[in-house]
PDB file of C-alpha atoms in Angstrom:
ATOM      1  CA  UNK A  15       0.035  -0.039   0.022  1.00 58.00           C
ATOM      2  CA  UNK A  16       1.387   3.376  -1.067  1.00 76.00           C
ATOM      3  CA  UNK A  17       1.862   6.006   1.696  1.00 89.00           C
ATOM      4  CA  UNK A  18       1.014   9.287   1.167  1.00 95.00           C
ATOM      5  CA  UNK A  19       2.743  10.959   4.271  1.00 97.00           C
ATOM      6  CA  UNK A  20       5.611  12.820   3.473  1.00 95.00           C
ATOM      7  CA  UNK A  21       4.391  13.959   0.046  1.00 97.00           C
ATOM      8  CA  UNK A  22       3.764  17.475  -0.998  1.00 98.00           C
ATOM      9  CA  UNK A  23       0.252  19.065  -1.230  1.00 98.00           C
ATOM     10  CA  UNK A  24       0.705  19.393  -4.881  1.00 98.00           C
ATOM     11  CA  UNK A  25       1.323  15.815  -5.321  1.00 98.00           C
ATOM     12  CA  UNK A  26      -1.402  14.671  -3.117  1.00 98.00           C
ATOM     13  CA  UNK A  27      -4.030  16.979  -4.705  1.00 98.00           C
ATOM     14  CA  UNK A  28      -3.094  15.723  -8.082  1.00 98.00           C
ATOM     15  CA  UNK A  29      -3.612  12.082  -7.540  1.00 98.00           C
ATOM     16  CA  UNK A  30      -6.681  12.799  -5.582  1.00 98.00           C
ATOM     17  CA  UNK A  31      -8.345  14.683  -8.620  1.00 98.00           C
ATOM     18  CA  UNK A  32      -7.328  11.888 -10.804  1.00 98.00           C
ATOM     19  CA  UNK A  33      -9.018   9.358  -8.365  1.00 97.00           C
ATOM     20  CA  UNK A  34      -5.997   7.248  -8.136  1.00 97.00           C
ATOM     21  CA  UNK A  35      -6.175   7.649  -4.306  1.00 98.00           C
ATOM     22  CA  UNK A  36      -9.234   8.602  -2.157  1.00 98.00           C
ATOM     23  CA  UNK A  37      -9.154  11.519   0.347  1.00 98.00           C
ATOM     24  CA  UNK A  38     -10.026   8.959   3.076  1.00 98.00           C
ATOM     25  CA  UNK A  39      -6.777   6.988   2.315  1.00 98.00           C
ATOM     26  CA  UNK A  40      -4.603  10.147   2.358  1.00 98.00           C
ATOM     27  CA  UNK A  41      -6.121  11.362   5.767  1.00 98.00           C
ATOM     28  CA  UNK A  42      -6.010   7.884   7.342  1.00 98.00           C
ATOM     29  CA  UNK A  43      -2.375   7.581   6.510  1.00 98.00           C
ATOM     30  CA  UNK A  44      -1.678  10.931   8.090  1.00 98.00           C
ATOM     31  CA  UNK A  45      -3.928  10.051  11.252  1.00 98.00           C
ATOM     32  CA  UNK A  46      -1.770   6.867  11.693  1.00 98.00           C
ATOM     33  CA  UNK A  47       1.452   8.862  11.559  1.00 98.00           C
ATOM     34  CA  UNK A  48       0.114  11.193  14.103  1.00 98.00           C
ATOM     35  CA  UNK A  49      -0.843   8.548  16.412  1.00 98.00           C
ATOM     36  CA  UNK A  50       2.567   6.871  16.051  1.00 98.00           C
ATOM     37  CA  UNK A  51       4.782  10.071  16.439  1.00 98.00           C
ATOM     38  CA  UNK A  52       2.936  12.948  17.973  1.00 98.00           C
ATOM     39  CA  UNK A  53       3.177  11.819  21.683  1.00 98.00           C
ATOM     40  CA  UNK A  54       6.832  12.823  21.499  1.00 97.00           C
ATOM     41  CA  UNK A  55       6.474  16.004  19.345  1.00 98.00           C
ATOM     42  CA  UNK A  56       3.505  17.659  20.695  1.00 98.00           C
ATOM     43  CA  UNK A  57       2.419  19.327  17.528  1.00 98.00           C
ATOM     44  CA  UNK A  58      -1.364  18.907  17.992  1.00 98.00           C
ATOM     45  CA  UNK A  59      -3.717  20.298  20.836  1.00 98.00           C
ATOM     46  CA  UNK A  60      -6.569  18.298  19.204  1.00 98.00           C
ATOM     47  CA  UNK A  61      -6.718  15.644  16.419  1.00 98.00           C
ATOM     48  CA  UNK A  62      -9.971  15.499  14.521  1.00 98.00           C
ATOM     49  CA  UNK A  63      -9.703  11.887  13.445  1.00 98.00           C
ATOM     50  CA  UNK A  64     -13.483  10.837  12.973  1.00 98.00           C
ATOM     51  CA  UNK A  65     -14.341  14.292  11.695  1.00 98.00           C
ATOM     52  CA  UNK A  66     -11.466  14.465   9.206  1.00 98.00           C
ATOM     53  CA  UNK A  67     -12.381  11.036   7.887  1.00 98.00           C
ATOM     54  CA  UNK A  68     -16.058  12.189   7.508  1.00 98.00           C
ATOM     55  CA  UNK A  69     -14.835  15.412   5.874  1.00 98.00           C
ATOM     56  CA  UNK A  70     -12.568  13.355   3.488  1.00 98.00           C
ATOM     57  CA  UNK A  71     -15.436  11.208   2.276  1.00 98.00           C
ATOM     58  CA  UNK A  72     -17.316  14.604   1.730  1.00 98.00           C
ATOM     59  CA  UNK A  73     -14.605  15.952  -0.398  1.00 98.00           C
ATOM     60  CA  UNK A  74     -14.515  12.751  -2.511  1.00 98.00           C
ATOM     61  CA  UNK A  75     -18.035  13.107  -3.105  1.00 98.00           C
ATOM     62  CA  UNK A  76     -17.938  16.587  -4.541  1.00 98.00           C
ATOM     63  CA  UNK A  77     -18.824  17.130  -8.136  1.00 98.00           C
ATOM     64  CA  UNK A  78     -15.905  19.692  -8.523  1.00 98.00           C
ATOM     65  CA  UNK A  79     -13.296  17.273  -7.356  1.00 98.00           C
ATOM     66  CA  UNK A  80     -11.357  17.353 -10.571  1.00 98.00           C
ATOM     67  CA  UNK A  81     -10.900  21.199 -10.081  1.00 98.00           C
ATOM     68  CA  UNK A  82      -9.896  21.381  -6.356  1.00 98.00           C
ATOM     69  CA  UNK A  83      -6.485  22.685  -5.797  1.00 98.00           C
ATOM     70  CA  UNK A  84      -6.126  21.139  -2.574  1.00 98.00           C
ATOM     71  CA  UNK A  85      -8.154  18.064  -3.254  1.00 98.00           C
ATOM     72  CA  UNK A  86      -7.941  15.728  -0.200  1.00 98.00           C
ATOM     73  CA  UNK A  87      -4.916  17.466   1.357  1.00 98.00           C
ATOM     74  CA  UNK A  88      -4.663  17.106   5.109  1.00 99.00           C
ATOM     75  CA  UNK A  89      -4.363  20.605   6.881  1.00 99.00           C
ATOM     76  CA  UNK A  90      -3.121  21.612  10.393  1.00 99.00           C
ATOM     77  CA  UNK A  91      -4.688  24.607  11.787  1.00 98.00           C
ATOM     78  CA  UNK A  92      -3.098  26.922  14.468  1.00 98.00           C
ATOM     79  CA  UNK A  93      -5.456  26.863  17.598  1.00 98.00           C
ATOM     80  CA  UNK A  94      -6.177  30.508  17.592  1.00 97.00           C
ATOM     81  CA  UNK A  95      -8.325  30.347  14.373  1.00 98.00           C
ATOM     82  CA  UNK A  96     -11.958  29.245  14.298  1.00 98.00           C
ATOM     83  CA  UNK A  97     -12.758  25.803  12.861  1.00 98.00           C
ATOM     84  CA  UNK A  98     -16.442  25.029  12.649  1.00 98.00           C
ATOM     85  CA  UNK A  99     -17.533  22.671  15.404  1.00 98.00           C
ATOM     86  CA  UNK A 100     -14.216  22.987  17.520  1.00 98.00           C
ATOM     87  CA  UNK A 101     -13.119  25.449  20.259  1.00 97.00           C
ATOM     88  CA  UNK A 102      -9.954  27.468  19.582  1.00 94.00           C
ATOM     89  CA  UNK A 103      -8.296  27.653  23.000  1.00 97.00           C
ATOM     90  CA  UNK A 104      -5.339  29.714  22.109  1.00 97.00           C
ATOM     91  CA  UNK A 105      -3.115  27.835  24.250  1.00 98.00           C
ATOM     92  CA  UNK A 106      -4.953  29.133  27.718  1.00 98.00           C
ATOM     93  CA  UNK A 107      -7.096  27.608  30.443  1.00 97.00           C
ATOM     94  CA  UNK A 108      -8.734  31.226  30.570  1.00 98.00           C
ATOM     95  CA  UNK A 109     -10.353  30.976  26.923  1.00 97.00           C
ATOM     96  CA  UNK A 110     -13.962  29.673  26.755  1.00 95.00           C
ATOM     97  CA  UNK A 111     -14.273  25.840  25.580  1.00 96.00           C
ATOM     98  CA  UNK A 112     -17.072  26.923  23.153  1.00 97.00           C
ATOM     99  CA  UNK A 113     -17.155  25.436  19.592  1.00 98.00           C
ATOM    100  CA  UNK A 114     -17.164  27.856  16.975  1.00 98.00           C
ATOM    101  CA  UNK A 115     -20.195  28.154  14.647  1.00 98.00           C
ATOM    102  CA  UNK A 116     -18.338  28.872  11.454  1.00 98.00           C
ATOM    103  CA  UNK A 117     -14.916  28.565  10.041  1.00 98.00           C
ATOM    104  CA  UNK A 118     -12.489  31.449   9.999  1.00 98.00           C
ATOM    105  CA  UNK A 119     -12.465  32.805   6.485  1.00 98.00           C
ATOM    106  CA  UNK A 120      -9.006  31.454   5.787  1.00 98.00           C
ATOM    107  CA  UNK A 121      -9.943  28.013   6.936  1.00 98.00           C
ATOM    108  CA  UNK A 122     -13.245  28.242   4.951  1.00 98.00           C
ATOM    109  CA  UNK A 123     -11.218  29.058   1.854  1.00 98.00           C
ATOM    110  CA  UNK A 124      -8.925  26.122   2.374  1.00 98.00           C
ATOM    111  CA  UNK A 125     -11.735  23.714   2.878  1.00 98.00           C
ATOM    112  CA  UNK A 126     -13.509  25.225  -0.106  1.00 98.00           C
ATOM    113  CA  UNK A 127     -10.293  24.252  -2.141  1.00 98.00           C
ATOM    114  CA  UNK A 128     -10.568  20.752  -0.989  1.00 98.00           C
ATOM    115  CA  UNK A 129      -8.358  20.542   2.060  1.00 99.00           C
ATOM    116  CA  UNK A 130      -9.368  18.443   5.094  1.00 99.00           C
ATOM    117  CA  UNK A 131      -8.818  19.982   8.726  1.00 98.00           C
ATOM    118  CA  UNK A 132      -6.874  17.095  10.517  1.00 98.00           C
ATOM    119  CA  UNK A 133      -6.264  18.912  13.684  1.00 98.00           C
ATOM    120  CA  UNK A 134      -5.696  21.960  15.821  1.00 98.00           C
ATOM    121  CA  UNK A 135      -1.942  22.767  16.586  1.00 98.00           C
ATOM    122  CA  UNK A 136      -0.460  23.685  19.881  1.00 98.00           C
ATOM    123  CA  UNK A 137       0.488  27.451  20.684  1.00 98.00           C
ATOM    124  CA  UNK A 138       1.885  29.384  23.667  1.00 98.00           C
ATOM    125  CA  UNK A 139      -0.618  31.071  25.639  1.00 98.00           C
ATOM    126  CA  UNK A 140      -2.484  33.764  23.551  1.00 97.00           C
ATOM    127  CA  UNK A 141       0.298  33.245  21.022  1.00 97.00           C
ATOM    128  CA  UNK A 142       2.507  35.661  22.705  1.00 97.00           C
ATOM    129  CA  UNK A 143       5.869  34.066  22.792  1.00 96.00           C
ATOM    130  CA  UNK A 144       8.383  32.661  20.348  1.00 96.00           C
ATOM    131  CA  UNK A 145       8.437  29.041  21.688  1.00 97.00           C
ATOM    132  CA  UNK A 146       5.587  26.791  22.027  1.00 98.00           C
ATOM    133  CA  UNK A 147       4.800  25.456  25.501  1.00 97.00           C
ATOM    134  CA  UNK A 148       2.111  25.813  28.091  1.00 95.00           C
ATOM    135  CA  UNK A 149      -0.938  23.940  29.504  1.00 95.00           C
ATOM    136  CA  UNK A 150      -1.000  21.700  26.362  1.00 95.00           C
ATOM    137  CA  UNK A 151       2.793  20.523  26.909  1.00 96.00           C
ATOM    138  CA  UNK A 152       5.915  21.459  24.871  1.00 98.00           C
ATOM    139  CA  UNK A 153       6.096  21.240  21.109  1.00 98.00           C
ATOM    140  CA  UNK A 154       9.437  19.975  20.233  1.00 98.00           C
ATOM    141  CA  UNK A 155      11.446  20.345  17.199  1.00 98.00           C
ATOM    142  CA  UNK A 156      10.996  17.111  15.085  1.00 98.00           C
ATOM    143  CA  UNK A 157      14.707  17.133  13.866  1.00 98.00           C
ATOM    144  CA  UNK A 158      15.920  17.191  17.395  1.00 98.00           C
ATOM    145  CA  UNK A 159      13.262  16.813  20.207  1.00 98.00           C
ATOM    146  CA  UNK A 160      15.701  18.498  22.769  1.00 98.00           C
ATOM    147  CA  UNK A 161      15.133  21.744  20.809  1.00 98.00           C
ATOM    148  CA  UNK A 162      12.129  23.948  20.365  1.00 98.00           C
ATOM    149  CA  UNK A 163       9.932  24.027  17.404  1.00 98.00           C
ATOM    150  CA  UNK A 164       9.628  27.982  17.812  1.00 98.00           C
ATOM    151  CA  UNK A 165       6.558  29.787  18.145  1.00 98.00           C
ATOM    152  CA  UNK A 166       3.895  30.891  18.217  1.00 98.00           C
ATOM    153  CA  UNK A 167       2.959  28.730  15.229  1.00 98.00           C
ATOM    154  CA  UNK A 168       5.120  26.154  16.715  1.00 98.00           C
ATOM    155  CA  UNK A 169       2.491  23.315  16.546  1.00 98.00           C
ATOM    156  CA  UNK A 170       1.723  23.985  12.918  1.00 98.00           C
ATOM    157  CA  UNK A 171       5.384  23.971  11.971  1.00 98.00           C
ATOM    158  CA  UNK A 172       6.279  20.779  13.856  1.00 98.00           C
ATOM    159  CA  UNK A 173       3.345  19.097  12.287  1.00 98.00           C
ATOM    160  CA  UNK A 174       4.428  19.741   8.842  1.00 98.00           C
ATOM    161  CA  UNK A 175       8.122  19.099   9.475  1.00 98.00           C
ATOM    162  CA  UNK A 176       7.266  15.712  10.919  1.00 98.00           C
ATOM    163  CA  UNK A 177       5.195  14.788   8.026  1.00 98.00           C
ATOM    164  CA  UNK A 178       1.976  14.678  10.193  1.00 98.00           C
ATOM    165  CA  UNK A 179       0.256  17.091   7.705  1.00 98.00           C
ATOM    166  CA  UNK A 180       1.817  18.327   4.486  1.00 98.00           C
ATOM    167  CA  UNK A 181       0.509  21.807   4.918  1.00 98.00           C
ATOM    168  CA  UNK A 182      -0.424  24.025   7.894  1.00 99.00           C
ATOM    169  CA  UNK A 183      -2.036  27.498   8.425  1.00 98.00           C
ATOM    170  CA  UNK A 184      -0.559  29.709  10.897  1.00 98.00           C
ATOM    171  CA  UNK A 185      -0.128  33.355  11.584  1.00 98.00           C
ATOM    172  CA  UNK A 186       2.570  35.925  12.306  1.00 98.00           C
ATOM    173  CA  UNK A 187       2.705  39.248  14.328  1.00 96.00           C
ATOM    174  CA  UNK A 188       6.510  39.401  15.327  1.00 94.00           C
ATOM    175  CA  UNK A 189       7.773  36.214  13.629  1.00 96.00           C
ATOM    176  CA  UNK A 190       5.306  33.561  14.653  1.00 98.00           C
ATOM    177  CA  UNK A 191       5.435  32.103  11.077  1.00 98.00           C
ATOM    178  CA  UNK A 192       9.068  32.839  10.231  1.00 98.00           C
ATOM    179  CA  UNK A 193      10.710  31.665  13.542  1.00 98.00           C
ATOM    180  CA  UNK A 194       8.988  28.257  13.597  1.00 98.00           C
ATOM    181  CA  UNK A 195       9.743  27.996   9.807  1.00 98.00           C
ATOM    182  CA  UNK A 196      13.433  28.642  10.353  1.00 96.00           C
ATOM    183  CA  UNK A 197      13.685  26.298  13.390  1.00 97.00           C
ATOM    184  CA  UNK A 198      11.959  23.467  11.573  1.00 98.00           C
ATOM    185  CA  UNK A 199      13.445  24.013   7.963  1.00 97.00           C
ATOM    186  CA  UNK A 200      10.230  24.935   6.313  1.00 98.00           C
ATOM    187  CA  UNK A 201       8.937  27.369   3.762  1.00 98.00           C
ATOM    188  CA  UNK A 202       6.581  30.227   4.844  1.00 98.00           C
ATOM    189  CA  UNK A 203       5.724  33.855   3.980  1.00 98.00           C
ATOM    190  CA  UNK A 204       4.386  36.598   5.992  1.00 97.00           C
ATOM    191  CA  UNK A 205       2.130  37.963   3.200  1.00 96.00           C
ATOM    192  CA  UNK A 206       2.100  41.686   3.517  1.00 93.00           C
ATOM    193  CA  UNK A 207      -0.830  43.679   4.887  1.00 94.00           C
ATOM    194  CA  UNK A 208      -4.219  43.039   3.224  1.00 95.00           C
ATOM    195  CA  UNK A 209      -3.083  40.132   0.995  1.00 97.00           C
ATOM    196  CA  UNK A 210      -4.779  37.430   3.176  1.00 98.00           C
ATOM    197  CA  UNK A 211      -7.690  38.044   5.634  1.00 97.00           C
ATOM    198  CA  UNK A 212      -6.478  38.581   9.182  1.00 97.00           C
ATOM    199  CA  UNK A 213      -9.145  38.590  11.957  1.00 95.00           C
ATOM    200  CA  UNK A 214      -6.793  37.225  14.484  1.00 94.00           C
ATOM    201  CA  UNK A 215      -7.761  37.824  18.193  1.00 86.00           C
ATOM    202  CA  UNK A 216      -8.985  41.285  19.055  1.00 87.00           C
ATOM    203  CA  UNK A 217      -7.510  43.540  16.393  1.00 87.00           C
ATOM    204  CA  UNK A 218      -4.611  41.675  14.816  1.00 93.00           C
ATOM    205  CA  UNK A 219      -2.128  43.201  17.298  1.00 92.00           C
ATOM    206  CA  UNK A 220      -2.884  46.537  15.765  1.00 92.00           C
ATOM    207  CA  UNK A 221      -2.390  45.284  12.266  1.00 92.00           C
ATOM    208  CA  UNK A 222       0.850  43.489  12.716  1.00 93.00           C
ATOM    209  CA  UNK A 223      -0.649  39.953  12.804  1.00 96.00           C
ATOM    210  CA  UNK A 224      -1.216  38.201   9.372  1.00 98.00           C
ATOM    211  CA  UNK A 225      -2.253  34.673   8.450  1.00 98.00           C
ATOM    212  CA  UNK A 226      -0.046  32.584   6.176  1.00 98.00           C
ATOM    213  CA  UNK A 227       1.139  28.973   4.871  1.00 98.00           C
ATOM    214  CA  UNK A 228       3.747  26.543   6.448  1.00 98.00           C
ATOM    215  CA  UNK A 229       4.980  24.092   3.818  1.00 98.00           C
ATOM    216  CA  UNK A 230       8.020  21.922   2.657  1.00 98.00           C
ATOM    217  CA  UNK A 231       8.354  23.570  -0.530  1.00 97.00           C
ATOM    218  CA  UNK A 232       7.936  26.889  -2.345  1.00 95.00           C
ATOM    219  CA  UNK A 233       5.389  25.360  -4.652  1.00 96.00           C
ATOM    220  CA  UNK A 234       3.192  24.210  -1.869  1.00 98.00           C
ATOM    221  CA  UNK A 235       3.520  27.603  -0.121  1.00 98.00           C
ATOM    222  CA  UNK A 236       2.490  29.492  -3.305  1.00 97.00           C
ATOM    223  CA  UNK A 237      -0.387  26.996  -3.831  1.00 98.00           C
ATOM    224  CA  UNK A 238      -1.852  27.627  -0.317  1.00 98.00           C
ATOM    225  CA  UNK A 239      -1.138  31.175  -0.292  1.00 98.00           C
ATOM    226  CA  UNK A 240      -3.136  31.434  -3.648  1.00 98.00           C
ATOM    227  CA  UNK A 241      -6.192  29.851  -2.021  1.00 98.00           C
ATOM    228  CA  UNK A 242      -5.807  32.122   1.100  1.00 98.00           C
ATOM    229  CA  UNK A 243      -5.426  35.442  -1.064  1.00 98.00           C
ATOM    230  CA  UNK A 244      -7.841  34.291  -3.841  1.00 98.00           C
ATOM    231  CA  UNK A 245      -4.980  35.445  -6.188  1.00 95.00           C
ATOM    232  CA  UNK A 246      -2.491  33.734  -8.491  1.00 91.00           C
ATOM    233  CA  UNK A 247       1.078  34.041  -7.910  1.00 90.00           C
ATOM    234  CA  UNK A 248       3.928  33.542 -10.277  1.00 83.00           C
ATOM    235  CA  UNK A 249       5.533  30.193 -10.650  1.00 81.00           C
ATOM    236  CA  UNK A 250       9.320  29.648 -10.594  1.00 70.00           C
ATOM    237  CA  UNK A 251       9.234  29.052 -14.360  1.00 73.00           C
ATOM    238  CA  UNK A 252       7.683  32.546 -15.011  1.00 75.00           C
ATOM    239  CA  UNK A 253      10.377  34.608 -13.111  1.00 76.00           C
ATOM    240  CA  UNK A 254       9.400  38.134 -14.053  1.00 87.00           C
ATOM    241  CA  UNK A 255      12.514  40.213 -13.242  1.00 91.00           C
ATOM    242  CA  UNK A 256      12.053  42.356 -10.010  1.00 92.00           C
ATOM    243  CA  UNK A 257      13.889  45.104  -8.300  1.00 95.00           C
ATOM    244  CA  UNK A 258      14.865  43.930  -4.933  1.00 96.00           C
ATOM    245  CA  UNK A 259      16.449  45.863  -2.176  1.00 97.00           C
ATOM    246  CA  UNK A 260      18.950  44.021  -0.006  1.00 97.00           C
ATOM    247  CA  UNK A 261      19.758  45.216   3.656  1.00 97.00           C
ATOM    248  CA  UNK A 262      22.252  43.955   6.273  1.00 96.00           C
ATOM    249  CA  UNK A 263      21.397  46.709   8.643  1.00 95.00           C
ATOM    250  CA  UNK A 264      20.060  45.923  12.166  1.00 95.00           C
ATOM    251  CA  UNK A 265      16.783  47.877  12.964  1.00 93.00           C
ATOM    252  CA  UNK A 266      17.798  48.283  16.604  1.00 93.00           C
ATOM    253  CA  UNK A 267      20.574  50.584  17.699  1.00 89.00           C
ATOM    254  CA  UNK A 268      23.441  48.976  19.159  1.00 90.00           C
ATOM    255  CA  UNK A 269      22.424  45.349  18.128  1.00 93.00           C
ATOM    256  CA  UNK A 270      24.528  43.839  15.295  1.00 94.00           C
ATOM    257  CA  UNK A 271      23.337  41.047  12.943  1.00 96.00           C
ATOM    258  CA  UNK A 272      25.457  38.214  13.282  1.00 96.00           C
ATOM    259  CA  UNK A 273      27.668  36.456  10.605  1.00 97.00           C
ATOM    260  CA  UNK A 274      25.271  33.370  10.044  1.00 95.00           C
ATOM    261  CA  UNK A 275      22.225  35.796   9.152  1.00 93.00           C
ATOM    262  CA  UNK A 276      24.305  38.184   6.965  1.00 97.00           C
ATOM    263  CA  UNK A 277      25.729  35.181   5.216  1.00 97.00           C
ATOM    264  CA  UNK A 278      22.172  33.868   4.538  1.00 95.00           C
ATOM    265  CA  UNK A 279      21.036  37.153   3.126  1.00 96.00           C
ATOM    266  CA  UNK A 280      23.931  37.469   0.824  1.00 97.00           C
ATOM    267  CA  UNK A 281      23.673  33.928  -0.316  1.00 97.00           C
ATOM    268  CA  UNK A 282      19.863  34.501  -1.119  1.00 95.00           C
ATOM    269  CA  UNK A 283      20.809  37.881  -2.812  1.00 97.00           C
ATOM    270  CA  UNK A 284      23.306  36.004  -5.074  1.00 96.00           C
ATOM    271  CA  UNK A 285      20.694  33.367  -5.927  1.00 94.00           C
ATOM    272  CA  UNK A 286      18.082  36.042  -6.834  1.00 93.00           C
ATOM    273  CA  UNK A 287      20.569  38.070  -8.852  1.00 95.00           C
ATOM    274  CA  UNK A 288      21.501  34.833 -10.879  1.00 93.00           C
ATOM    275  CA  UNK A 289      17.898  34.266 -11.803  1.00 90.00           C
ATOM    276  CA  UNK A 290      17.634  37.723 -13.462  1.00 92.00           C
ATOM    277  CA  UNK A 291      16.495  39.992 -10.854  1.00 94.00           C
ATOM    278  CA  UNK A 292      18.025  43.304 -10.187  1.00 96.00           C
ATOM    279  CA  UNK A 293      19.406  43.965  -6.542  1.00 97.00           C
ATOM    280  CA  UNK A 294      20.500  47.030  -5.032  1.00 97.00           C
ATOM    281  CA  UNK A 295      22.000  47.538  -1.432  1.00 96.00           C
ATOM    282  CA  UNK A 296      19.631  49.474   0.866  1.00 96.00           C
ATOM    283  CA  UNK A 297      19.953  51.256   4.130  1.00 94.00           C
ATOM    284  CA  UNK A 298      16.342  51.482   5.591  1.00 95.00           C
ATOM    285  CA  UNK A 299      15.839  54.571   7.742  1.00 94.00           C
ATOM    286  CA  UNK A 300      14.813  52.690  10.885  1.00 95.00           C
ATOM    287  CA  UNK A 301      13.730  55.149  13.541  1.00 95.00           C
ATOM    288  CA  UNK A 302      15.630  55.075  16.885  1.00 94.00           C
ATOM    289  CA  UNK A 303      12.138  54.347  18.689  1.00 94.00           C
ATOM    290  CA  UNK A 304      11.431  51.346  16.741  1.00 93.00           C
ATOM    291  CA  UNK A 305      12.503  48.675  19.453  1.00 91.00           C
ATOM    292  CA  UNK A 306      10.217  50.672  21.920  1.00 93.00           C
ATOM    293  CA  UNK A 307       7.239  50.992  19.389  1.00 92.00           C
ATOM    294  CA  UNK A 308       7.515  47.016  18.670  1.00 91.00           C
ATOM    295  CA  UNK A 309       7.351  46.280  22.555  1.00 93.00           C
ATOM    296  CA  UNK A 310       4.491  48.582  22.980  1.00 94.00           C
ATOM    297  CA  UNK A 311       2.469  46.878  20.166  1.00 93.00           C
ATOM    298  CA  UNK A 312       3.401  43.407  21.380  1.00 94.00           C
ATOM    299  CA  UNK A 313       2.452  43.824  25.077  1.00 97.00           C
ATOM    300  CA  UNK A 314      -0.743  46.019  24.330  1.00 97.00           C
ATOM    301  CA  UNK A 315      -2.010  43.431  21.639  1.00 95.00           C
ATOM    302  CA  UNK A 316      -1.694  40.763  24.404  1.00 96.00           C
ATOM    303  CA  UNK A 317      -3.498  43.058  26.863  1.00 97.00           C
ATOM    304  CA  UNK A 318      -6.344  43.447  24.425  1.00 96.00           C
ATOM    305  CA  UNK A 319      -6.700  39.716  23.709  1.00 96.00           C
ATOM    306  CA  UNK A 320      -6.453  39.180  27.516  1.00 97.00           C
ATOM    307  CA  UNK A 321      -9.309  41.665  28.311  1.00 96.00           C
ATOM    308  CA  UNK A 322     -12.294  39.734  29.691  1.00 95.00           C
ATOM    309  CA  UNK A 323     -10.281  36.688  30.561  1.00 97.00           C
ATOM    310  CA  UNK A 324      -9.939  35.689  34.218  1.00 97.00           C
ATOM    311  CA  UNK A 325      -6.415  36.701  35.163  1.00 96.00           C
ATOM    312  CA  UNK A 326      -6.303  33.999  37.760  1.00 97.00           C
ATOM    313  CA  UNK A 327      -6.448  31.236  34.961  1.00 98.00           C
ATOM    314  CA  UNK A 328      -3.510  32.870  32.782  1.00 98.00           C
ATOM    315  CA  UNK A 329       0.116  31.932  33.380  1.00 97.00           C
ATOM    316  CA  UNK A 330       2.133  34.406  35.215  1.00 97.00           C
ATOM    317  CA  UNK A 331       4.172  35.574  32.403  1.00 97.00           C
ATOM    318  CA  UNK A 332       1.115  36.203  30.252  1.00 98.00           C
ATOM    319  CA  UNK A 333      -0.371  38.372  33.105  1.00 97.00           C
ATOM    320  CA  UNK A 334       2.795  40.400  33.358  1.00 97.00           C
ATOM    321  CA  UNK A 335       3.016  40.884  29.544  1.00 97.00           C
ATOM    322  CA  UNK A 336      -0.628  42.095  29.439  1.00 97.00           C
ATOM    323  CA  UNK A 337      -0.111  44.405  32.527  1.00 96.00           C
ATOM    324  CA  UNK A 338       2.784  46.057  30.813  1.00 96.00           C
ATOM    325  CA  UNK A 339       0.787  46.520  27.738  1.00 95.00           C
TER     326      UNK A 339
END
């Protein structure tokens, strides 16, 4: 029997559209892998085994199966976005355990494209921190379980890196997609304001937070982003030349960017130049206050999200963070 775990979303969707495999077979294979591996990784807060299998059968019965870009693809969803029939607990004992009446718009778009929500992924409390641990345990890096998967989309990243789902939905205010993608060796993008609907918490951390994909390949990230944004994006074969600014400047006064990071940027710039893009060196005019401004938004966003929750049920570090905000 062919295993569909470890395959890309594009590969899975193609064979499902051609009816060479059923969505149920794909989802069942991923559920088996989750049952076998997630006990030591901690990617999922909740696995939707029965619901996912039922939804896989619904996808198989769709009249438009042959046109679905994500036909039968298992999807992991960060536990701060609404999934119909499930509570999103945001990593906290203080949030209400009330099932959502409807999907978040991003979840709805992915489901309409044929994806099957296989589970809700672990997050730090209120998605505040850059590592993922709390009342639902620790999310560990699948490559080395002594290390962190990052955060706050750590559960989503760990799920994809471990082959528990080929794609995941996360979001990012101050690195919450980019940190776990870097930790777990994945591809992601913070799309830019207004490209993908936000609606994360109470006010999107004053506009800083955006939803985006986590995937193992650029092609899968582009595929998911196209569904989320309801817009097509260029493939690698198109390569329209772009003007790209490259900066090695630190945004924070007195803080230097260390060699591994400058090397990575320089290497990426070389690759881009080699494919026909026009690059120039840039020195962004970061204001001296940018560090303080970022901390103000980060803590104040937490204060807004914590409003109305019982402080006694929040972890001490979350209470302090919100109080500062």
